[in-house]
XYZ file of N, CA and C in Angstrom:
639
model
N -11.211 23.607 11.980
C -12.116 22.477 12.002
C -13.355 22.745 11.172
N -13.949 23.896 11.578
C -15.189 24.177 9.951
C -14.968 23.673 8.557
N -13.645 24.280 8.988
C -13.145 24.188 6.825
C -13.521 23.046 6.566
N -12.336 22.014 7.787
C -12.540 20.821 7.398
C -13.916 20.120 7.381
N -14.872 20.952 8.191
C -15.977 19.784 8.077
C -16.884 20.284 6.507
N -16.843 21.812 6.418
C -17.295 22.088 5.036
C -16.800 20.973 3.944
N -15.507 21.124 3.807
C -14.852 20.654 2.910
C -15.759 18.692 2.821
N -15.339 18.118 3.547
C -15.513 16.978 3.665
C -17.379 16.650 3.131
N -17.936 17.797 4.023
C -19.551 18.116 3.425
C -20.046 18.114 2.245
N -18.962 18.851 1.721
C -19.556 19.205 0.363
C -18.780 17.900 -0.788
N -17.489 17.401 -0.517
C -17.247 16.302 -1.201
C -17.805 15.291 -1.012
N -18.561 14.721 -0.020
C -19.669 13.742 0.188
C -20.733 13.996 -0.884
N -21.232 15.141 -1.046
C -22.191 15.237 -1.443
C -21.812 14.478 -3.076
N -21.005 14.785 -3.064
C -19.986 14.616 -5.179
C -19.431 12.741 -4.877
N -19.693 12.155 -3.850
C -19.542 11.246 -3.427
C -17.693 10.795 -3.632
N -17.146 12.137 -3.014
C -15.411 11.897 -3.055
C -15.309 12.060 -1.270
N -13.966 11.448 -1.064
C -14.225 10.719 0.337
C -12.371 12.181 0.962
N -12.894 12.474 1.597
C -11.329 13.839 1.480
C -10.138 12.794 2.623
N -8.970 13.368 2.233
C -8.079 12.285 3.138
C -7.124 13.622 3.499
N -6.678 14.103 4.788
C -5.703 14.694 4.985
C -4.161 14.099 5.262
N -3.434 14.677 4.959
C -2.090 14.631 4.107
C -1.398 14.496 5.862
N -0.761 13.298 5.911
C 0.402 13.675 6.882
C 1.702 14.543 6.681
N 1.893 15.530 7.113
C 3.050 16.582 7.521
C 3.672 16.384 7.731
N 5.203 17.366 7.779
C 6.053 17.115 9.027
C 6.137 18.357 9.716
N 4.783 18.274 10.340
C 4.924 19.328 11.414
C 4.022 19.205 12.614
N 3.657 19.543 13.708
C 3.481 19.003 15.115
C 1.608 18.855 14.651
N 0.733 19.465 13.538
C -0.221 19.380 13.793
C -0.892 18.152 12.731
N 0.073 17.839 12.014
C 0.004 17.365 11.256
C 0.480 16.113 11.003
N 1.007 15.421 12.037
C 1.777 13.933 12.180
C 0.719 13.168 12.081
N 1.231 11.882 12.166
C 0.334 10.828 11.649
C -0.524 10.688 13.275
N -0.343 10.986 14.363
C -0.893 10.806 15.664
C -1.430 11.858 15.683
N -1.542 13.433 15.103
C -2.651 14.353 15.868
C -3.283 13.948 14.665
N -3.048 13.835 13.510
C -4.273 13.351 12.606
C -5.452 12.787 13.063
N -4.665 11.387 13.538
C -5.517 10.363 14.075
C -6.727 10.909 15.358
N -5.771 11.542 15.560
C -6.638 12.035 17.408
C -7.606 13.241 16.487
N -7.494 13.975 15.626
C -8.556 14.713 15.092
C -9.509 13.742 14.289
N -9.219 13.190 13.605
C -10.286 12.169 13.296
C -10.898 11.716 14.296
N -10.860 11.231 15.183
C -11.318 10.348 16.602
C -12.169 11.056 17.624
N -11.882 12.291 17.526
C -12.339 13.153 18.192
C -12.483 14.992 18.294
N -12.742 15.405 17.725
C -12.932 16.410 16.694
C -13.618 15.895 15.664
N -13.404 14.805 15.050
C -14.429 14.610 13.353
C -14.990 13.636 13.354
N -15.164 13.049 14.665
C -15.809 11.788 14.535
C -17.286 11.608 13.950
N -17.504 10.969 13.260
C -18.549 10.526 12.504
C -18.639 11.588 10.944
N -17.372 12.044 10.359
C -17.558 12.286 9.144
C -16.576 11.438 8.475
N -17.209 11.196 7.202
C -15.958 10.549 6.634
C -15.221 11.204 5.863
N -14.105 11.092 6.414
C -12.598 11.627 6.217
C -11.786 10.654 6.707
N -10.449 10.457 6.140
C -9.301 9.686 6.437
C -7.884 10.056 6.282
N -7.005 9.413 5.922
C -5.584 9.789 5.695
C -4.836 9.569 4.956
N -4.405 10.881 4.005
C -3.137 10.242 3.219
C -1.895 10.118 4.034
N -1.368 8.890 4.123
C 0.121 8.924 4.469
C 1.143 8.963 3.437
N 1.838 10.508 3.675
C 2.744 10.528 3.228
C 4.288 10.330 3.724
N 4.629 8.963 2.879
C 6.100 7.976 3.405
C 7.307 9.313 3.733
N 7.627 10.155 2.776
C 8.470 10.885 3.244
C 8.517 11.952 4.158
N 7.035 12.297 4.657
C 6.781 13.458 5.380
C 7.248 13.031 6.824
N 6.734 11.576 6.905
C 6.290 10.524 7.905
C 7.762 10.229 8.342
N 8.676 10.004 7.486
C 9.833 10.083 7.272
C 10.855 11.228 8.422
N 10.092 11.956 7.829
C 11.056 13.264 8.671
C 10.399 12.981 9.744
N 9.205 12.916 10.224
C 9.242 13.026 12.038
C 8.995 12.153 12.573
N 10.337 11.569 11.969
C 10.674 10.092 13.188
C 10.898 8.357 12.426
N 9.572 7.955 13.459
C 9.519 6.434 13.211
C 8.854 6.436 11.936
N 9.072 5.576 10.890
C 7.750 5.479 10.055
C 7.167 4.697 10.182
N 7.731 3.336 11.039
C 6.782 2.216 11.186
C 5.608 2.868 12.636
N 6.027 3.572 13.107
C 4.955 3.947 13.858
C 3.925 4.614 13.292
N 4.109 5.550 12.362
C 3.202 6.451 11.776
C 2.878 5.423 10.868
N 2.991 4.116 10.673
C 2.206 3.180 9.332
C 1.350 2.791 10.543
N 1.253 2.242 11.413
C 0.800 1.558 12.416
C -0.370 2.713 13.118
N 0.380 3.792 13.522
C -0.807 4.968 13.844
C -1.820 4.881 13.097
N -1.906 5.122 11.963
C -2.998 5.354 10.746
C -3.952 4.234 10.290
N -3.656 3.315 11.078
C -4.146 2.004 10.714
C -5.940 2.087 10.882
N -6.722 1.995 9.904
C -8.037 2.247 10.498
C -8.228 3.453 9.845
N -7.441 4.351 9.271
C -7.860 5.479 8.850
C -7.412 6.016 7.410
N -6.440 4.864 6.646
C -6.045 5.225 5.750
C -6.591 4.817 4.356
N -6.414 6.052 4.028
C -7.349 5.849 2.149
C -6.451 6.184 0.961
N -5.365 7.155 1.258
C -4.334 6.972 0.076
C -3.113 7.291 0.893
N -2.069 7.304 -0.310
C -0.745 7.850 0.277
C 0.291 8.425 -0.770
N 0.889 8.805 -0.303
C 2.127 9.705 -1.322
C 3.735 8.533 -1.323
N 4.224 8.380 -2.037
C 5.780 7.682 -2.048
C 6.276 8.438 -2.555
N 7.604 8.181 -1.455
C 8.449 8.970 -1.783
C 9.698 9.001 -0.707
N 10.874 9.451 -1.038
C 11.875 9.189 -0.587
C 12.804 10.649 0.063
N 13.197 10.224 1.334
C 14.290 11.615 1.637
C 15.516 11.064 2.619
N 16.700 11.746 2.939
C 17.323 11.772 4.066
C 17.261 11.876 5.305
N 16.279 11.918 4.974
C 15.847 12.647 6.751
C 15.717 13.664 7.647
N 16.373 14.472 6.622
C 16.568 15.989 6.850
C 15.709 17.112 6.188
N 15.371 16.622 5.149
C 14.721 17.476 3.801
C 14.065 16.931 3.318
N 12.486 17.490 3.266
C 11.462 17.022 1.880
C 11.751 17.048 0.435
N 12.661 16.172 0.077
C 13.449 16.043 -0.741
C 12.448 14.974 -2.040
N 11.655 14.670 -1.758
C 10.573 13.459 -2.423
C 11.608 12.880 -3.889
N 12.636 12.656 -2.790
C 12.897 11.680 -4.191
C 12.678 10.209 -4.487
N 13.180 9.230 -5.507
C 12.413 8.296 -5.847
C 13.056 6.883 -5.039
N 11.823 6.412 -4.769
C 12.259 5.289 -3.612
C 13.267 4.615 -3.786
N 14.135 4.701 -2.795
C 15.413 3.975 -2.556
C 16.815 4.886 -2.811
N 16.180 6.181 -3.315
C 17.050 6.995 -3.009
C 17.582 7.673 -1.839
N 16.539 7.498 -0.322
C 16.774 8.202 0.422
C 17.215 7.499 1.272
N 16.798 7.477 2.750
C 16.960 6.873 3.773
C 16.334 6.024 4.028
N 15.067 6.098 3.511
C 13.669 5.186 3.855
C 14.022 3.557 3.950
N 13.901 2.678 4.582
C 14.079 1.157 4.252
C 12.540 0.929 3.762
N 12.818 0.603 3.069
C 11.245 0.362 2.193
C 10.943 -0.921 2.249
N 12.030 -1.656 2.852
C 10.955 -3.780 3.257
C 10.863 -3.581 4.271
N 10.808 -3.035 5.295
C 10.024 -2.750 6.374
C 8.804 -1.297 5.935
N 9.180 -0.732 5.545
C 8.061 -0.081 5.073
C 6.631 -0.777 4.650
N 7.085 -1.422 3.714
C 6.077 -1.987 2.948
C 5.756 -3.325 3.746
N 6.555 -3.879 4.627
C 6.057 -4.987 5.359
C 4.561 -4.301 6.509
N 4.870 -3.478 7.167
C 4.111 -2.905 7.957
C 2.596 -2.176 7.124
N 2.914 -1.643 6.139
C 1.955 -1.271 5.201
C 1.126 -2.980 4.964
N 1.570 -3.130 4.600
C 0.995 -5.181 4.756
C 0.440 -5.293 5.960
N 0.944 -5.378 6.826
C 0.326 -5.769 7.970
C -0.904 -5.113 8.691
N -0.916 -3.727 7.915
C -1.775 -2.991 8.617
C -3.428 -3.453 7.635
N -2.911 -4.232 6.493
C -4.136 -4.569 5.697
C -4.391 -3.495 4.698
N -3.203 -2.368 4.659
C -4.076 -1.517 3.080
C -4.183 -1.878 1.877
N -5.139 -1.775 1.243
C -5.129 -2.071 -0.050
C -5.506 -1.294 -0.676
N -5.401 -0.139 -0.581
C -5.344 1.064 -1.421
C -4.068 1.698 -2.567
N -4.215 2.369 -3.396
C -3.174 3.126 -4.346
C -1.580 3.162 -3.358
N -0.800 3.341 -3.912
C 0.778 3.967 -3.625
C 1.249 4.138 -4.922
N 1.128 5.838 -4.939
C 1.413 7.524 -5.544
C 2.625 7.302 -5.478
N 3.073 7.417 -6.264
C 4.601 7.945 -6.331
C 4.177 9.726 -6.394
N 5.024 10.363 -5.829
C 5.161 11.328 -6.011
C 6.546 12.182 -5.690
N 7.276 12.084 -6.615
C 8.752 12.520 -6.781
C 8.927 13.418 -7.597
N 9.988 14.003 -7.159
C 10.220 15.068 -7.778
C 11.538 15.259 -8.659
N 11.636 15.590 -9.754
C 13.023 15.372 -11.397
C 14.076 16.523 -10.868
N 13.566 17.854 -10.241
C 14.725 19.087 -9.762
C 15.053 19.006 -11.115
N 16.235 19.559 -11.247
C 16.643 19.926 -12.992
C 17.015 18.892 -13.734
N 16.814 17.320 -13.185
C 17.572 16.414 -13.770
C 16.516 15.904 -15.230
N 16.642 14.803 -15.691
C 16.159 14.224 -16.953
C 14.914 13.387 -16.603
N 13.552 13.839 -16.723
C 12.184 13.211 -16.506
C 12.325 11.913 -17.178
N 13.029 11.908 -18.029
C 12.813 10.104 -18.323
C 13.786 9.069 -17.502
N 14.986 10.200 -17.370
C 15.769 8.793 -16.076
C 14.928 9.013 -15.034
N 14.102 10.074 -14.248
C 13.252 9.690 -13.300
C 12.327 9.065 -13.392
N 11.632 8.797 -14.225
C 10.501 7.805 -14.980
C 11.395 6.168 -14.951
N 12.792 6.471 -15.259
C 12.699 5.076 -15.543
C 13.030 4.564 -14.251
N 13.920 5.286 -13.038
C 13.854 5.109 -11.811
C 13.032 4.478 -11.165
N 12.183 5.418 -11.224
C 10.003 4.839 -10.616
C 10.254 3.777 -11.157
N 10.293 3.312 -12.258
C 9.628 1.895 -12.831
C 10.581 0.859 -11.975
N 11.891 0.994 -12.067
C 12.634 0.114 -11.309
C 12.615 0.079 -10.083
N 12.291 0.934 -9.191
C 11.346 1.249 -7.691
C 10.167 0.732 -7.554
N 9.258 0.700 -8.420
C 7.722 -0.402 -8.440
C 8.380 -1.435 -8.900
N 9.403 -2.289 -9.528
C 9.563 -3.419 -9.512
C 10.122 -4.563 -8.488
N 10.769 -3.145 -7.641
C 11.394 -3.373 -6.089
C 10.094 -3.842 -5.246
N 9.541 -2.800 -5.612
C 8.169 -2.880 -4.497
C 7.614 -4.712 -4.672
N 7.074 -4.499 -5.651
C 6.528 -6.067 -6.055
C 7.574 -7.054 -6.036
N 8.554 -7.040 -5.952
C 9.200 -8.156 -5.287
C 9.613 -8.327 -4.229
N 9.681 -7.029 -3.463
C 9.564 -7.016 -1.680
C 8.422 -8.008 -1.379
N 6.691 -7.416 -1.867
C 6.164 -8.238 -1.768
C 5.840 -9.551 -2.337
N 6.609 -9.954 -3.368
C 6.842 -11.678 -3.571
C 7.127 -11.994 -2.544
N 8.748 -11.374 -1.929
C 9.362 -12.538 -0.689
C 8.633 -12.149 0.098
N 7.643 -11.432 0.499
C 6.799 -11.375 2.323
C 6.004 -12.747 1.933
N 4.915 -12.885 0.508
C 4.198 -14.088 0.525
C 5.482 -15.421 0.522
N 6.795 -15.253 0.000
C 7.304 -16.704 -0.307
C 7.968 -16.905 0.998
N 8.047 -16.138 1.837
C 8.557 -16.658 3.602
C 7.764 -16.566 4.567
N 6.099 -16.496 3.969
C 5.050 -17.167 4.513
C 5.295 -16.789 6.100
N 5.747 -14.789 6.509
C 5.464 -14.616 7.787
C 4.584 -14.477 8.217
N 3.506 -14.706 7.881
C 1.951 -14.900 8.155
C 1.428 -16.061 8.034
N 0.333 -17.001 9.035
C -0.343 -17.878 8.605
C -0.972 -17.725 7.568
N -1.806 -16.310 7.099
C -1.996 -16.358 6.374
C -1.298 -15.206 5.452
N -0.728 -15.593 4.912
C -0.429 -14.038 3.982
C -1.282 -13.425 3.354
N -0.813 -11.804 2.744
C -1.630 -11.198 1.877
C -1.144 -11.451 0.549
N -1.919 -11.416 -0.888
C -1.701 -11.542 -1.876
C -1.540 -10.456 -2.480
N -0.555 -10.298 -3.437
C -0.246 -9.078 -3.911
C -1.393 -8.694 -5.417
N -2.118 -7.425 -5.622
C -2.647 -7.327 -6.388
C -1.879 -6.475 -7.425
N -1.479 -7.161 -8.588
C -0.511 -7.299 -9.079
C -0.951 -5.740 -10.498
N -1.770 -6.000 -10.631
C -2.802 -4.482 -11.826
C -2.471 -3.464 -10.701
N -2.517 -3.040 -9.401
C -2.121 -2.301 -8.968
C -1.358 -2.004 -7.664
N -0.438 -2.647 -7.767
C 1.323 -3.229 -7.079
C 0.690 -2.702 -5.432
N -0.148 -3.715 -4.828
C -0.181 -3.559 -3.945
C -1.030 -4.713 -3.213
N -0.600 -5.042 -1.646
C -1.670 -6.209 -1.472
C -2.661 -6.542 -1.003
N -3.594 -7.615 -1.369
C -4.846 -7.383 -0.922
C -5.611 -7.710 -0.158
N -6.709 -8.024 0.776
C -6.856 -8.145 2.172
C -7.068 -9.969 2.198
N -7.539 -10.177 0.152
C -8.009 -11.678 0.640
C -6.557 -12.673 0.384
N -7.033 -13.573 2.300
C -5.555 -14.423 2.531
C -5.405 -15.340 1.710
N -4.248 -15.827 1.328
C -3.852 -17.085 1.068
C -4.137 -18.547 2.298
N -5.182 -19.366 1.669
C -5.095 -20.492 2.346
C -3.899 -20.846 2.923
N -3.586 -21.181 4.127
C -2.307 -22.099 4.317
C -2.577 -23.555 3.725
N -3.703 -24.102 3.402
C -3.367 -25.282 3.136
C -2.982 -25.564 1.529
N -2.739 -24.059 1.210
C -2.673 -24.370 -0.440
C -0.985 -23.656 -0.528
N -0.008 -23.353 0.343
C 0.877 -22.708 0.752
C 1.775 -23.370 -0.173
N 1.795 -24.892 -0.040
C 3.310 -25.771 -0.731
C 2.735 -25.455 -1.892
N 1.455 -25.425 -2.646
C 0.914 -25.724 -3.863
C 1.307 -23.894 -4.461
N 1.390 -23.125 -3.974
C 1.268 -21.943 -4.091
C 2.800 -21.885 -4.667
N 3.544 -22.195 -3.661
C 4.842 -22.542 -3.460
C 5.702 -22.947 -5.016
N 4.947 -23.987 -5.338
C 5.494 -24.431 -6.476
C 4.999 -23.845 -7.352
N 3.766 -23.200 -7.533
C 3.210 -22.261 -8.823
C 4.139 -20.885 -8.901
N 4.994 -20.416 -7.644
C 5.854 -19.065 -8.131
C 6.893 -19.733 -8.373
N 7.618 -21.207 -8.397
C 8.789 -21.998 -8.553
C 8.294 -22.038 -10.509
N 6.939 -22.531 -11.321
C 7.103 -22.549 -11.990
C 6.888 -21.378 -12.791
N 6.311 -20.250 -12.350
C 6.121 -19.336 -12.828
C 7.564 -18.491 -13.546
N 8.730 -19.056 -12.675
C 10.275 -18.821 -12.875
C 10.488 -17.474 -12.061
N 9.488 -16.953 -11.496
C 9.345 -15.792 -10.808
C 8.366 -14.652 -11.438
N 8.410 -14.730 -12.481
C 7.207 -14.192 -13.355
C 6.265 -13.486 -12.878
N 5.867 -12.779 -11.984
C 4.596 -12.627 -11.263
C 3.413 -12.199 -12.098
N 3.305 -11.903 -12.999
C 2.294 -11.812 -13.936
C 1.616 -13.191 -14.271
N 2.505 -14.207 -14.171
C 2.323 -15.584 -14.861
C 1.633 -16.246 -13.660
N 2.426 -16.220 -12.373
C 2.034 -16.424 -11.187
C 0.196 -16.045 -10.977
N 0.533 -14.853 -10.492
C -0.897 -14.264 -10.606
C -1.792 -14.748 -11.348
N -1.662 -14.706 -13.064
C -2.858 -15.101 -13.841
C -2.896 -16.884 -13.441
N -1.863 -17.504 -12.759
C -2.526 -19.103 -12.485
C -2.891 -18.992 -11.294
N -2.413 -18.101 -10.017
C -3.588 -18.106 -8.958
C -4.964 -17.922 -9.018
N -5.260 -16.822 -9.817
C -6.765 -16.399 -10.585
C -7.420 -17.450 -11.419
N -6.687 -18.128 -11.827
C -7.222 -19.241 -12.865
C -7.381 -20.445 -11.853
N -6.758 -20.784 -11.023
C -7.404 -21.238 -9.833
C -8.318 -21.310 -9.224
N -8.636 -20.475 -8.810
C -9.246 -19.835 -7.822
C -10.961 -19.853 -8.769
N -10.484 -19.715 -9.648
C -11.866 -19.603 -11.082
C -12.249 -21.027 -10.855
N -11.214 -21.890 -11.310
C -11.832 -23.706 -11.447
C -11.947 -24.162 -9.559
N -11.734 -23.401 -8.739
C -12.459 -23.897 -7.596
C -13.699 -23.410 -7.101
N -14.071 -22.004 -7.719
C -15.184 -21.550 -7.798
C -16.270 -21.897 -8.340
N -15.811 -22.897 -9.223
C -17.119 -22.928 -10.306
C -17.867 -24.353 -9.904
N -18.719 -24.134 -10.138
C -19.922 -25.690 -9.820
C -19.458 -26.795 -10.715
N -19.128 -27.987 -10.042
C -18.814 -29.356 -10.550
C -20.218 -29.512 -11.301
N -19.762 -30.702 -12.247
C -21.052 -31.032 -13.190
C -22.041 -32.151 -12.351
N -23.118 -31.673 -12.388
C -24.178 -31.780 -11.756
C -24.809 -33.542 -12.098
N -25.065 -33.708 -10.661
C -24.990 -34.961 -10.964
C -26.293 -35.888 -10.616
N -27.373 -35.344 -11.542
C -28.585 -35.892 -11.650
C -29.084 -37.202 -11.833
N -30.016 -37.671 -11.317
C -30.361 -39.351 -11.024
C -30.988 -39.531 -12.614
N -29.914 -40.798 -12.649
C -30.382 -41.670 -14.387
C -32.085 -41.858 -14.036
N -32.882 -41.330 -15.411
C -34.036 -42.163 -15.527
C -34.331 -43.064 -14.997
Protein backbone atom coordinates (compact mmCIF):
# COMPACT_ATOMS: atom_id res chain seq x y z
CA UNK A 1 0.00 0.00 0.00
CA UNK A 2 2.99 2.72 0.40
CA UNK A 3 4.22 1.94 -3.04
CA UNK A 4 0.97 2.46 -4.14
CA UNK A 5 0.34 5.62 -2.42
CA UNK A 6 4.04 6.91 -3.38
CA UNK A 7 3.47 5.99 -6.76
CA UNK A 8 0.08 7.66 -7.25
CA UNK A 9 1.86 10.85 -5.17
CA UNK A 10 4.31 11.44 -7.21
CA UNK A 11 2.23 10.99 -10.63
CA UNK A 12 -0.22 13.60 -9.38
CA UNK A 13 2.30 15.78 -8.97
CA UNK A 14 3.26 15.28 -13.22
CA UNK A 15 -0.55 15.56 -13.30
CA UNK A 16 -0.89 11.60 -14.64
CA UNK A 17 -3.79 9.90 -12.90
CA UNK A 18 -2.21 5.86 -12.11
CA UNK A 19 -4.91 3.06 -12.86
CA UNK A 20 -4.20 -0.49 -11.54
CA UNK A 21 -4.43 -3.34 -13.92
CA UNK A 22 -7.05 -6.06 -13.19
CA UNK A 23 -5.36 -9.64 -12.77
CA UNK A 24 -6.17 -12.95 -12.73
CA UNK A 25 -5.29 -13.54 -9.45
CA UNK A 26 -7.17 -13.35 -5.94
CA UNK A 27 -5.56 -9.83 -5.17
CA UNK A 28 -6.04 -8.47 -8.08
CA UNK A 29 -9.72 -9.07 -9.46
CA UNK A 30 -11.84 -6.50 -10.41
CA UNK A 31 -13.66 -6.71 -6.63
CA UNK A 32 -10.45 -6.54 -4.31
CA UNK A 33 -9.39 -3.71 -6.58
CA UNK A 34 -12.45 -2.00 -5.97
CA UNK A 35 -12.50 -2.71 -2.14
CA UNK A 36 -8.75 -1.27 -2.10
CA UNK A 37 -9.71 1.75 -3.73
CA UNK A 38 -12.73 2.26 -1.29
CA UNK A 39 -10.97 1.61 1.52
CA UNK A 40 -7.36 1.42 1.83
CA UNK A 41 -6.96 4.46 -0.86
CA UNK A 42 -9.71 6.32 -0.36
CA UNK A 43 -9.30 9.82 -1.22
CA UNK A 44 -6.29 9.40 -3.70
CA UNK A 45 -6.79 9.45 -7.11
CA UNK A 46 -6.24 6.25 -8.57
CA UNK A 47 -8.56 4.01 -10.64
CA UNK A 48 -8.74 0.97 -12.89
CA UNK A 49 -7.53 -0.54 -15.83
CA UNK A 50 -9.83 -3.30 -16.81
CA UNK A 51 -8.30 -5.78 -18.39
CA UNK A 52 -11.13 -7.83 -20.76
CA UNK A 53 -8.98 -10.92 -20.86
CA UNK A 54 -7.58 -11.07 -17.39
CA UNK A 55 -11.25 -10.38 -16.25
CA UNK A 56 -11.91 -13.11 -18.55
CA UNK A 57 -10.12 -15.79 -16.77
CA UNK A 58 -11.69 -15.21 -13.32
CA UNK A 59 -15.00 -15.75 -14.17
CA UNK A 60 -17.92 -13.42 -15.02
CA UNK A 61 -16.85 -10.51 -17.12
CA UNK A 62 -20.02 -8.83 -17.01
CA UNK A 63 -19.58 -8.73 -13.37
CA UNK A 64 -16.11 -7.44 -13.29
CA UNK A 65 -17.50 -4.59 -16.04
CA UNK A 66 -20.18 -3.76 -13.54
CA UNK A 67 -17.72 -4.07 -10.36
CA UNK A 68 -15.47 -1.30 -11.70
CA UNK A 69 -18.10 0.94 -12.48
CA UNK A 70 -17.12 4.32 -10.79
CA UNK A 71 -13.58 3.51 -10.96
CA UNK A 72 -12.56 3.02 -14.38
CA UNK A 73 -10.01 5.09 -16.44
CA UNK A 74 -8.53 2.72 -19.05
CA UNK A 75 -8.50 -0.80 -20.19
CA UNK A 76 -6.62 -3.47 -22.08
CA UNK A 77 -8.60 -5.69 -25.11
CA UNK A 78 -8.09 -8.58 -25.62
CA UNK A 79 -9.09 -12.03 -26.14
CA UNK A 80 -8.55 -15.75 -24.53
CA UNK A 81 -10.15 -19.24 -23.90
CA UNK A 82 -10.50 -19.13 -20.73
CA UNK A 83 -7.84 -21.01 -19.71
CA UNK A 84 -4.73 -18.96 -20.75
CA UNK A 85 -3.60 -15.33 -20.98
CA UNK A 86 -3.46 -15.86 -24.37
CA UNK A 87 -4.32 -11.87 -25.39
CA UNK A 88 -5.35 -12.68 -28.55
CA UNK A 89 -7.31 -10.48 -30.95
CA UNK A 90 -10.95 -9.97 -30.23
CA UNK A 91 -13.14 -12.58 -31.32
CA UNK A 92 -10.63 -14.97 -31.28
CA UNK A 93 -11.27 -16.28 -27.94
CA UNK A 94 -14.10 -17.03 -25.84
CA UNK A 95 -15.02 -13.57 -24.91
CA UNK A 96 -18.70 -12.58 -26.32
CA UNK A 97 -17.87 -9.15 -26.98
CA UNK A 98 -21.86 -7.73 -27.58
CA UNK A 99 -22.39 -8.30 -24.25
CA UNK A 100 -19.14 -7.14 -23.38
CA UNK A 101 -19.35 -4.03 -24.91
CA UNK A 102 -23.10 -3.69 -24.11
CA UNK A 103 -22.30 -3.59 -20.34
CA UNK A 104 -19.17 -1.41 -20.95
CA UNK A 105 -22.10 1.00 -22.36
CA UNK A 106 -24.09 0.76 -19.70
CA UNK A 107 -21.70 1.37 -17.16
CA UNK A 108 -21.17 4.95 -19.03
CA UNK A 109 -17.29 4.63 -19.99
CA UNK A 110 -16.01 6.76 -22.24
CA UNK A 111 -12.63 6.24 -22.05
CA UNK A 112 -9.78 4.53 -24.60
CA UNK A 113 -10.11 0.54 -25.51
CA UNK A 114 -6.24 -0.69 -25.98
CA UNK A 115 -6.03 -3.38 -27.91
CA UNK A 116 -3.41 -5.21 -26.62
CA UNK A 117 -2.63 -8.53 -28.42
CA UNK A 118 -0.22 -10.42 -28.92
CA UNK A 119 1.37 -11.81 -32.99
CA UNK A 120 3.41 -15.18 -31.04
CA UNK A 121 5.41 -16.12 -34.19
CA UNK A 122 2.66 -15.40 -36.58
CA UNK A 123 2.64 -12.34 -39.33
CA UNK A 124 2.23 -8.64 -37.54
CA UNK A 125 0.39 -7.47 -40.48
CA UNK A 126 -2.35 -10.30 -40.52
CA UNK A 127 -2.54 -9.32 -36.80
CA UNK A 128 -2.83 -5.69 -37.61
CA UNK A 129 -5.24 -6.43 -40.11
CA UNK A 130 -7.28 -8.65 -37.62
CA UNK A 131 -7.45 -5.58 -35.01
CA UNK A 132 -8.78 -3.46 -37.74
CA UNK A 133 -11.56 -5.92 -38.57
CA UNK A 134 -12.19 -6.38 -34.64
CA UNK A 135 -12.60 -2.37 -34.21
CA UNK A 136 -14.94 -2.53 -37.07
CA UNK A 137 -16.92 -5.25 -35.13
CA UNK A 138 -16.75 -3.13 -32.19
CA UNK A 139 -18.39 -0.03 -33.91
CA UNK A 140 -21.01 -1.84 -35.31
CA UNK A 141 -21.91 -3.74 -32.14
CA UNK A 142 -22.32 -0.30 -31.13
CA UNK A 143 -24.45 0.95 -34.20
CA UNK A 144 -27.05 -1.86 -33.36
CA UNK A 145 -27.14 -1.02 -29.33
CA UNK A 146 -28.09 2.82 -30.62
CA UNK A 147 -30.43 1.33 -33.70
CA UNK A 148 -32.56 -1.04 -31.12
CA UNK A 149 -32.85 1.92 -28.98
CA UNK A 150 -32.39 -0.43 -25.56
CA UNK A 151 -32.22 2.62 -23.77
CA UNK A 152 -34.58 5.57 -23.50
CA UNK A 153 -31.89 7.17 -23.96
CA UNK A 154 -28.99 5.73 -25.71
CA UNK A 155 -25.32 6.42 -25.77
CA UNK A 156 -23.72 7.82 -28.89
CA UNK A 157 -20.86 6.30 -30.25
CA UNK A 158 -17.73 8.55 -30.47
CA UNK A 159 -16.72 7.55 -33.60
CA UNK A 160 -12.57 9.40 -33.69
CA UNK A 161 -12.26 7.09 -30.87
CA UNK A 162 -14.58 3.81 -31.28
CA UNK A 163 -16.17 4.24 -28.20
CA UNK A 164 -19.40 5.71 -26.54
CA UNK A 165 -20.13 8.73 -25.10
CA UNK A 166 -21.98 9.77 -21.98
CA UNK A 167 -24.02 12.56 -24.04
CA UNK A 168 -27.72 10.81 -24.68
CA UNK A 169 -29.54 10.77 -27.65
CA UNK A 170 -32.85 12.69 -27.36
CA UNK A 171 -35.68 10.21 -27.66
CA UNK A 172 -37.61 12.68 -29.34
CA UNK A 173 -35.17 12.89 -32.18
CA UNK A 174 -34.96 8.80 -32.21
CA UNK A 175 -37.23 8.27 -35.68
CA UNK A 176 -35.22 11.36 -37.09
CA UNK A 177 -31.96 9.74 -35.99
CA UNK A 178 -33.39 6.63 -37.34
CA UNK A 179 -33.60 7.73 -40.78
CA UNK A 180 -30.19 9.68 -40.80
CA UNK A 181 -28.28 5.98 -40.23
CA UNK A 182 -31.06 4.63 -43.03
CA UNK A 183 -29.52 7.41 -45.23
CA UNK A 184 -26.20 7.36 -44.23
CA UNK A 185 -26.45 3.56 -45.97
CA UNK A 186 -24.76 2.60 -42.73
CA UNK A 187 -21.76 4.70 -43.19
CA UNK A 188 -21.03 5.74 -39.72
CA UNK A 189 -18.61 8.31 -40.51
CA UNK A 190 -21.35 9.96 -42.70
CA UNK A 191 -23.85 9.34 -39.94
CA UNK A 192 -21.81 10.92 -37.31
CA UNK A 193 -20.57 13.98 -39.34
CA UNK A 194 -24.70 14.72 -39.92
CA UNK A 195 -25.43 14.14 -36.22
CA UNK A 196 -22.63 16.82 -35.43
CA UNK A 197 -23.82 18.99 -38.14
CA UNK A 198 -27.00 18.90 -36.38
CA UNK A 199 -26.50 19.35 -33.39
CA UNK A 200 -24.23 22.61 -34.72
CA UNK A 201 -27.54 24.19 -36.60
CA UNK A 202 -29.52 23.57 -33.29
CA UNK A 203 -26.96 25.16 -31.31
CA UNK A 204 -26.54 28.16 -32.97
CA UNK A 205 -28.65 31.46 -32.35
CA UNK A 206 -31.59 32.07 -34.85
CA UNK A 207 -31.31 35.48 -36.59
CA UNK A 208 -32.13 38.02 -34.29
CA UNK A 209 -35.08 39.64 -34.50
CA UNK A 210 -34.92 43.34 -33.76
CA UNK A 211 -37.86 45.96 -33.77
CA UNK A 212 -38.15 47.91 -37.35
CA UNK A 213 -37.37 51.64 -36.78
Amino acid sequence: LRSIEEIVERAAALNVRVALEVMPNRLSSAEALVQLLEEDLDGLDAGICLDYGHANLMGDLGDAIESVSGHLLTTHVHDNRGTRDEHLVPFGGSINWDVALMETQKIGYDGVLMFEVSGGSGDPVDVLTRCAKARERFERAFYNLIARDEKPTPKALNLEQGFPSRRPIPGRLSGLRRKMLADAGGDLARFYSAVREMATLRSSPGPSSAPSP
